[in-house]
Coordinates of C-alpha atoms and ligand atoms in Angstrom, one line a residue:
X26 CA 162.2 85.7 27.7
X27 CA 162.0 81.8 28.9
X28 CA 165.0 80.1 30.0
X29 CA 165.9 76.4 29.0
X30 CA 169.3 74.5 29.8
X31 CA 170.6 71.6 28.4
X32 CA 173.4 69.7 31.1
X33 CA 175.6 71.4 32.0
X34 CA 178.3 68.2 32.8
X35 CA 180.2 66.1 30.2
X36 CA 179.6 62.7 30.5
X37 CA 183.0 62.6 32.8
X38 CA 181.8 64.7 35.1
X39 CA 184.1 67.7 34.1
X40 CA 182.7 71.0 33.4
X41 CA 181.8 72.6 29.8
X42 CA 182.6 75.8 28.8
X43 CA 179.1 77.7 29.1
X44 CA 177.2 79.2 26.4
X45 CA 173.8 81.7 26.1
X46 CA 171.6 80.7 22.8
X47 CA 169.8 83.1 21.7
X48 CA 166.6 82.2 19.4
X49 CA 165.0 84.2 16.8
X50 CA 163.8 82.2 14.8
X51 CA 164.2 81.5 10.4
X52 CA 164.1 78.5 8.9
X53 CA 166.1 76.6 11.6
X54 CA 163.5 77.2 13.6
X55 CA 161.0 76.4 10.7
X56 CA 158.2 73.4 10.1
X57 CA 157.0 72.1 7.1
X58 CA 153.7 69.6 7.4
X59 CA 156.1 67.2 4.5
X60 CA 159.2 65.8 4.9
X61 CA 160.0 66.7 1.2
X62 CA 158.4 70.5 1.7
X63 CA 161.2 72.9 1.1
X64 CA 159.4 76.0 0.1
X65 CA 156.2 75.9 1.8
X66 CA 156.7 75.9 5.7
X67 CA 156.3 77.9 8.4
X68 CA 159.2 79.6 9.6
X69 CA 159.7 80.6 13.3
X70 CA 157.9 77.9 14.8
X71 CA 160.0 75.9 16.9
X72 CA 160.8 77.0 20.4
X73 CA 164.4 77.3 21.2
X74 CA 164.2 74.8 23.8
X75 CA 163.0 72.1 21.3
X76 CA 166.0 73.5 18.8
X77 CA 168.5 73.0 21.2
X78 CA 167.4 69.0 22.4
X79 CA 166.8 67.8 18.5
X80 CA 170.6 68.0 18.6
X81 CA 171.4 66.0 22.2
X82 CA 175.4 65.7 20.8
X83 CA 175.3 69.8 22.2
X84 CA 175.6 68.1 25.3
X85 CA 178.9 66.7 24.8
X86 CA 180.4 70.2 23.9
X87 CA 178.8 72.8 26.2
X88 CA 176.5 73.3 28.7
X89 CA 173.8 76.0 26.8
X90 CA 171.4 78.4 28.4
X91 CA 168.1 79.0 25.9
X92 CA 166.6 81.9 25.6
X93 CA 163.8 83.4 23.1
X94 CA 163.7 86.5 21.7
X95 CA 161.8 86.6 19.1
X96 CA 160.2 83.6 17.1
X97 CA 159.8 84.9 13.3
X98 CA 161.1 84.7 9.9
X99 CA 164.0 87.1 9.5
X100 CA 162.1 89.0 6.6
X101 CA 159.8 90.2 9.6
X102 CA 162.6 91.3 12.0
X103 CA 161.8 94.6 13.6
X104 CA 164.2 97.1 15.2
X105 CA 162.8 96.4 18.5
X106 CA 164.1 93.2 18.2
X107 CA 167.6 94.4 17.4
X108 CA 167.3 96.5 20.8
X109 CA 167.0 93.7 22.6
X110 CA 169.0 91.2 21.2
X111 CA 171.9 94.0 21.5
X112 CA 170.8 94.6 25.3
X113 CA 170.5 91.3 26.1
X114 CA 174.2 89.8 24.9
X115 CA 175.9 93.1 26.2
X116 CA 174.1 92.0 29.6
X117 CA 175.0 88.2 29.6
X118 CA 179.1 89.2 28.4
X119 CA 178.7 92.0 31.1
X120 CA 177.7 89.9 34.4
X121 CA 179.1 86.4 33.1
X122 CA 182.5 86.5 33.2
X123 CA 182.8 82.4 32.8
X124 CA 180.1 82.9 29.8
X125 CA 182.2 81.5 26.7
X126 CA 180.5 82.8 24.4
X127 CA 176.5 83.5 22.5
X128 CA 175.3 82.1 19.5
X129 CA 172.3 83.7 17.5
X130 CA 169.9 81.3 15.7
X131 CA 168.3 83.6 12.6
X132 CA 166.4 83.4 9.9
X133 CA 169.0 83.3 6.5
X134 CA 167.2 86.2 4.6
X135 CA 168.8 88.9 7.3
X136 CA 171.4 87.2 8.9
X137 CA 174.3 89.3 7.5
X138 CA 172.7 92.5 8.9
X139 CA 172.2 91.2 12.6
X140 CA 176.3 90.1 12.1
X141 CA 177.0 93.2 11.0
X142 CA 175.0 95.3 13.6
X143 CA 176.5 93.2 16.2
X144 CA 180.1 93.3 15.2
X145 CA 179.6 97.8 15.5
X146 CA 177.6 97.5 18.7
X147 CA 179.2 94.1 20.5
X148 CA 183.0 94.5 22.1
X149 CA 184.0 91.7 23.9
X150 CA 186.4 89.1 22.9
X151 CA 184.3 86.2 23.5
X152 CA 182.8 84.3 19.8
X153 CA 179.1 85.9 19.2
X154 CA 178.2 83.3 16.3
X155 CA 175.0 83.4 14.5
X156 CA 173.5 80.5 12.6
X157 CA 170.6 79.3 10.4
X158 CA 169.6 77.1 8.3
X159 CA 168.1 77.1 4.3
X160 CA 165.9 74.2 4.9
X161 CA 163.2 73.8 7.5
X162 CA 163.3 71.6 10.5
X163 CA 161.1 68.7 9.1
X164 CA 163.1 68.2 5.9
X165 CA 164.6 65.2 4.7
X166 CA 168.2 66.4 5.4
X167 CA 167.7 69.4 7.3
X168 CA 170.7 71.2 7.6
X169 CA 169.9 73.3 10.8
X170 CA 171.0 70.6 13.5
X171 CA 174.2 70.2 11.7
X172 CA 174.8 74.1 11.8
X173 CA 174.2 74.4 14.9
X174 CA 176.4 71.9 16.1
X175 CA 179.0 73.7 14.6
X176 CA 178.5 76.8 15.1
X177 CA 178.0 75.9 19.1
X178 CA 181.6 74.0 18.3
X179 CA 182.9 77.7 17.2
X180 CA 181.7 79.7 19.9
X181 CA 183.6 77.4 22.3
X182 CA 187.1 77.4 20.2
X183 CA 189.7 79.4 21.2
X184 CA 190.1 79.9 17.5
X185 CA 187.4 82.5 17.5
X186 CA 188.1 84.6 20.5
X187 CA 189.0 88.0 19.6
X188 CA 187.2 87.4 16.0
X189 CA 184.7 89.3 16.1
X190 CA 181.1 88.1 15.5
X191 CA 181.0 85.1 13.1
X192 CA 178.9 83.6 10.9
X193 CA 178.7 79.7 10.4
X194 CA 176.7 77.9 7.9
X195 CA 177.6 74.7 6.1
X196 CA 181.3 74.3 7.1
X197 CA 182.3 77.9 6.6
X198 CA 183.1 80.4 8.7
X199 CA 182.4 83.7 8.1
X200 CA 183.4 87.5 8.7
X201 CA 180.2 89.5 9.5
X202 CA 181.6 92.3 7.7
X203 CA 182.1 90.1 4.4
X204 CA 179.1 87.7 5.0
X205 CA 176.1 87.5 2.3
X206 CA 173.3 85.5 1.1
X207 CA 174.3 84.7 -2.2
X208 CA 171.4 82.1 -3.5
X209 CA 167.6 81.3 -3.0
X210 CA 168.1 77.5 -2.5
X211 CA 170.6 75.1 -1.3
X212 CA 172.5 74.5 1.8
X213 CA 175.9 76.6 1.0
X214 CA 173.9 80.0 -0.1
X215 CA 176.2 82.2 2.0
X216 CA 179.4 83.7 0.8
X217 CA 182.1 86.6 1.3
X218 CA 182.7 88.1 -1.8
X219 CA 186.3 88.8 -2.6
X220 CA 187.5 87.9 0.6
X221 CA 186.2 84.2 1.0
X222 CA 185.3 82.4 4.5
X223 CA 187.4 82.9 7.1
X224 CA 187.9 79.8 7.8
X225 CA 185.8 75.9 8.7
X226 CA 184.5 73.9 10.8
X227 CA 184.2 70.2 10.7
X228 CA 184.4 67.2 12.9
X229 CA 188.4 67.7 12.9
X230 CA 187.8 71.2 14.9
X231 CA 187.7 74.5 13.6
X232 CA 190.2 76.1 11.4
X233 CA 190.7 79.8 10.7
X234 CA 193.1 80.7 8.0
X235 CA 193.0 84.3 8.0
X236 CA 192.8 86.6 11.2
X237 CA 189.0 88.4 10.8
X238 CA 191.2 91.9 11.3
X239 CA 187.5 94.2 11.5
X240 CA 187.5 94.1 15.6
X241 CA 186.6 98.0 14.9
X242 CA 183.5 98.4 17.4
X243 CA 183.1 102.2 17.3
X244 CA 179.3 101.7 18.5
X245 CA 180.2 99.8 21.7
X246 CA 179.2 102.3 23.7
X247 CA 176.1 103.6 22.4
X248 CA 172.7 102.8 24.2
X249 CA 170.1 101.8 21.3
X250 CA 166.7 104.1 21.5
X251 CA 163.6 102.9 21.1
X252 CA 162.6 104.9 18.1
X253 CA 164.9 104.6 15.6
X254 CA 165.9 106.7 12.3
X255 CA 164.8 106.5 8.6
X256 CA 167.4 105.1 6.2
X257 CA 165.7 103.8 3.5
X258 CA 167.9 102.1 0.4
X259 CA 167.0 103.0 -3.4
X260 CA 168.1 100.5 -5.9
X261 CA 169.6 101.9 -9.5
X262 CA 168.7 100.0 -12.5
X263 CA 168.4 101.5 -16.2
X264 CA 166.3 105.0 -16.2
X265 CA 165.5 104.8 -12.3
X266 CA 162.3 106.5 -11.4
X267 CA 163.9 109.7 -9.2
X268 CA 160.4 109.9 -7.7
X269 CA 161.6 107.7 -4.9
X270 CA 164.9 110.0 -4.5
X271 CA 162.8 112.7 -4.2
X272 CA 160.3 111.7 -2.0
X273 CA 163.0 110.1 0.8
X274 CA 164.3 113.6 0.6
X275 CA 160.9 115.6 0.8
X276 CA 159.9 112.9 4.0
X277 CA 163.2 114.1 5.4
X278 CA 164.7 110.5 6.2
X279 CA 167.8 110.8 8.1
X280 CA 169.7 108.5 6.6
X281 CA 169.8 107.3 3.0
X282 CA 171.8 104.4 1.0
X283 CA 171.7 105.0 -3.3
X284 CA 172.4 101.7 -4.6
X285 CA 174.2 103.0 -7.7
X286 CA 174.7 100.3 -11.1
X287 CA 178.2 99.0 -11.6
X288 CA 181.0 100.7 -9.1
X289 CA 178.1 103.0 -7.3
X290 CA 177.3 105.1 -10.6
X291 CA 174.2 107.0 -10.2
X292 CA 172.2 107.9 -12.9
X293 CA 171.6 111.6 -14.1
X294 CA 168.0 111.7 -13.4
X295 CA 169.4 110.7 -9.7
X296 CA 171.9 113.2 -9.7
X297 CA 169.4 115.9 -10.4
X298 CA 167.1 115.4 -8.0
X299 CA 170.0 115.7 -6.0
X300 CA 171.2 118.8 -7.0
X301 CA 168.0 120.3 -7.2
X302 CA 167.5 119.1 -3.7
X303 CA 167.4 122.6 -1.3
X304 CA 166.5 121.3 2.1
X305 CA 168.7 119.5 4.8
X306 CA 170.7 116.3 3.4
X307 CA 170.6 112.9 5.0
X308 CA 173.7 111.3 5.4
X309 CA 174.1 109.4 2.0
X310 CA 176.5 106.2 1.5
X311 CA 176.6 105.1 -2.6
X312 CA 176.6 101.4 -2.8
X313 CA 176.6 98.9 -5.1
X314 CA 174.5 96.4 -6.7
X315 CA 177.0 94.5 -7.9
X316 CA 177.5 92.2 -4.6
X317 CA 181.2 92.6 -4.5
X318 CA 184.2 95.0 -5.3
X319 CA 184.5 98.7 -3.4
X320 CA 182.4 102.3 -4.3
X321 CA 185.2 104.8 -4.3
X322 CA 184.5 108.7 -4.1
X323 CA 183.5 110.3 -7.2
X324 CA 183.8 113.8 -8.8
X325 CA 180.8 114.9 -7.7
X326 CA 179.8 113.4 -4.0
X327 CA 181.1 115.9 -2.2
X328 CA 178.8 118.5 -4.3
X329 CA 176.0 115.7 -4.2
X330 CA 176.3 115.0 0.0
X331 CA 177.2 111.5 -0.8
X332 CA 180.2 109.1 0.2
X333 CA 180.9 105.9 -1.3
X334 CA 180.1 102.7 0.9
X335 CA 183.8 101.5 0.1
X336 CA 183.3 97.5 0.7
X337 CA 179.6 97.3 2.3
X338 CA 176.8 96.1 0.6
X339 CA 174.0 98.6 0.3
X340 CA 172.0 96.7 3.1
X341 CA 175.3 96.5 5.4
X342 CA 175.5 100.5 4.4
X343 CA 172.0 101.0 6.2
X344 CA 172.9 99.3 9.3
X345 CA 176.4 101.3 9.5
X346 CA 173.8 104.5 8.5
X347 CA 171.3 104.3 11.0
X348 CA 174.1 103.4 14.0
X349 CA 175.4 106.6 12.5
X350 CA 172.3 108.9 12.9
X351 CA 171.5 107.1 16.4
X352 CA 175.2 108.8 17.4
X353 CA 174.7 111.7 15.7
X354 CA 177.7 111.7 13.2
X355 CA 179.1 114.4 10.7
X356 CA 179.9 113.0 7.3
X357 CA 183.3 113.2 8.3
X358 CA 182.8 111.2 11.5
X359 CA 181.2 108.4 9.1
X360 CA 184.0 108.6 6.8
X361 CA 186.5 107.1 9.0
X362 CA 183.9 103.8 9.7
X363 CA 184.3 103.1 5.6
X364 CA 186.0 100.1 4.8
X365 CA 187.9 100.7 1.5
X366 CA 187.1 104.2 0.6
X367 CA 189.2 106.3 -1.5
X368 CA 188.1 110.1 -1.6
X369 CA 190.4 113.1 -2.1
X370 CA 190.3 115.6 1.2
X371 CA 189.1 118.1 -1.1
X372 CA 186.2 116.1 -1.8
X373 CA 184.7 116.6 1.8
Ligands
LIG16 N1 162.4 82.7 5.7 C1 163.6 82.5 6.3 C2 164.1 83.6 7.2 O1 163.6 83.7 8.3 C3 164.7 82.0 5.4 C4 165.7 81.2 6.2 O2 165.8 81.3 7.4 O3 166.4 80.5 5.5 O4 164.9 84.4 6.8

């Protein structure tokens, strides 16, 4: 990992409040060879160094320590970068007391499952903020060195101590629990379904209108591994093939999410090749496809070995499953980690 600082003094003379950046890369960190080219650019590309000087006004707000740890789009994230991004900020909050807080540049295609792994693994009251960007570095109005700015002026605020980790792109702040790419294109292409942002950010300061209230870290203490579990994700549609079902099961993945249609329905070709299923279960959470409202228990999970995701998306589902396998939970265990889930004790 290389190390770059920008000053660490105000103009004054007084001191900032300190801050770790932690580069991974995305489209904030992306390059077009045209000014106008919004699609076709390479993504990853610009050191974190260079991210943090082609926005000098930083300087006025904190002093900010660079480091790289990885430099690719977020589609090409691997677990071993997780492992080390985890290791890393639970390092820097560890033997930096004065540290005020990280922020996380990403890619935008992933972002909401780093926020959401970090807000299970990451317990510290200091702001962990992660930021991107949906158009690359080179583009007429680039939105990455506005985001940044703000989220760097949300890390510092006491507004978001004790928030949990936080998301910031285009004025909002975000819950990682609620957080979600909603659109291909455009500069405000994140939401939080049903609950809305948590609050924003502009050049007035940063304003949070409704307490975060997920500071649940039941992962804080677990030490990542190096090889980590199988939890794929099926996605229902009309007449799913249950080839896939069957196959995660006969691979013996340890973890599995069923994206059911509407409120987590599966279909009966799924269920089958569930019931018919004779060898060890994965832990299964039934999600959604719908992108927002809960998956309650149904009649026939507990028969099935499934639970209903409650509120997470089916990707946010995986990263909650494979934190699970990693610590070696029962179904019940898991249970107790589901936002919003409504199953009958009988049921388990
Ligand atoms: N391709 C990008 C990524 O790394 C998209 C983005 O950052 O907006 O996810």
């Amino acid at each position: 990992m290389s190390g770059a600082s920008v000053s660490s003094l105000s103009k004054s003379g007084s001191s900032l409040p300190r801050l770790l950046l932690l580069a991974t890369g995305g489209t904030i960190a992306g390059r077009a060879s045209d000014v106008t080219s919004l699609n076709h650019y390479s993504a990853g590309v610009i050191a974190a160094e260079e991210l943090l000087q082609s926005v000098p006004q930083l300087r006025g707000l904190a002093a900010i320590e660079a480091e790289q740890i990885a430099n690719v789009d977020s589609a090409d994230l691997q677990f071993d970068h997780w492992r080390r991004l985890v290791a890393r900020i639970r390092e820097a909050l560890a033997v930096d007391p004065d540290l005020a807080g990280v922020v996380i540049t990403h890619g935008t295609n992933t972002l909401e499952e780093t926020a959401w792994l970090l807000q299970l693994l990451i317990d510290d009251p200091r702001p962990v903020v992660l930021v991107g960007a949906m158009r690359p570095a080179s583009a007429l109005s680039a939105d990455g060195p506005l985001n940044l700015f703000q989220a760097v002026q949300v890390a510092v605020s006491s507004e978001a101590r004790g928030q949990g980790v936080l998301v910031v792109m285009d004025g909002q702040i975000h819950d990682a629990r609620d957080v979600t790419k909603v659109a291909t294109q455009g500069v405000g292409a994140f939401a939080s379904p049903g609950r809305g942002p948590l609050g924003w950010v502009d050049d007035a300061g940063v304003y949070l209108s409704t307490a975060s209230g997920t500071r649940q870290v039941p992962f804080a203490e677990l030490a990542l591994p190096q090889q980590w579990p199988q939890v794929p994700i099926i996605y229902g549609c009309a007449e799913p093939e249950p080839l896939i079902l069957t196959a995660c099961l006969k691979a013996g993945v340890q973890g599995l999410v069923l994206t059911g249609t509407g409120a987590g329905q599966l279909s009966v070709g799924e269920r089958r090749a569930l019931e018919a299923w004779t060898g060890p279960r994965p832990l299964m959470l039934r999600a959604n496809r719908c992108g927002s409202g809960p998956v309650h228990g149904g009649e026939q999970d507990a028969e099935l070995g499934l639970l209903p995701a409650g509120l997470l998306s089916p990707q946010k589902a995986r990263v909650l499953l494979l934190l699970a396998v990693m610590a070696g939970l029962d179904q019940e265990q898991l249970l107790q980690l589901l936002p919003i889930t409504l199953v009958q004790d009988e049921q388990l």
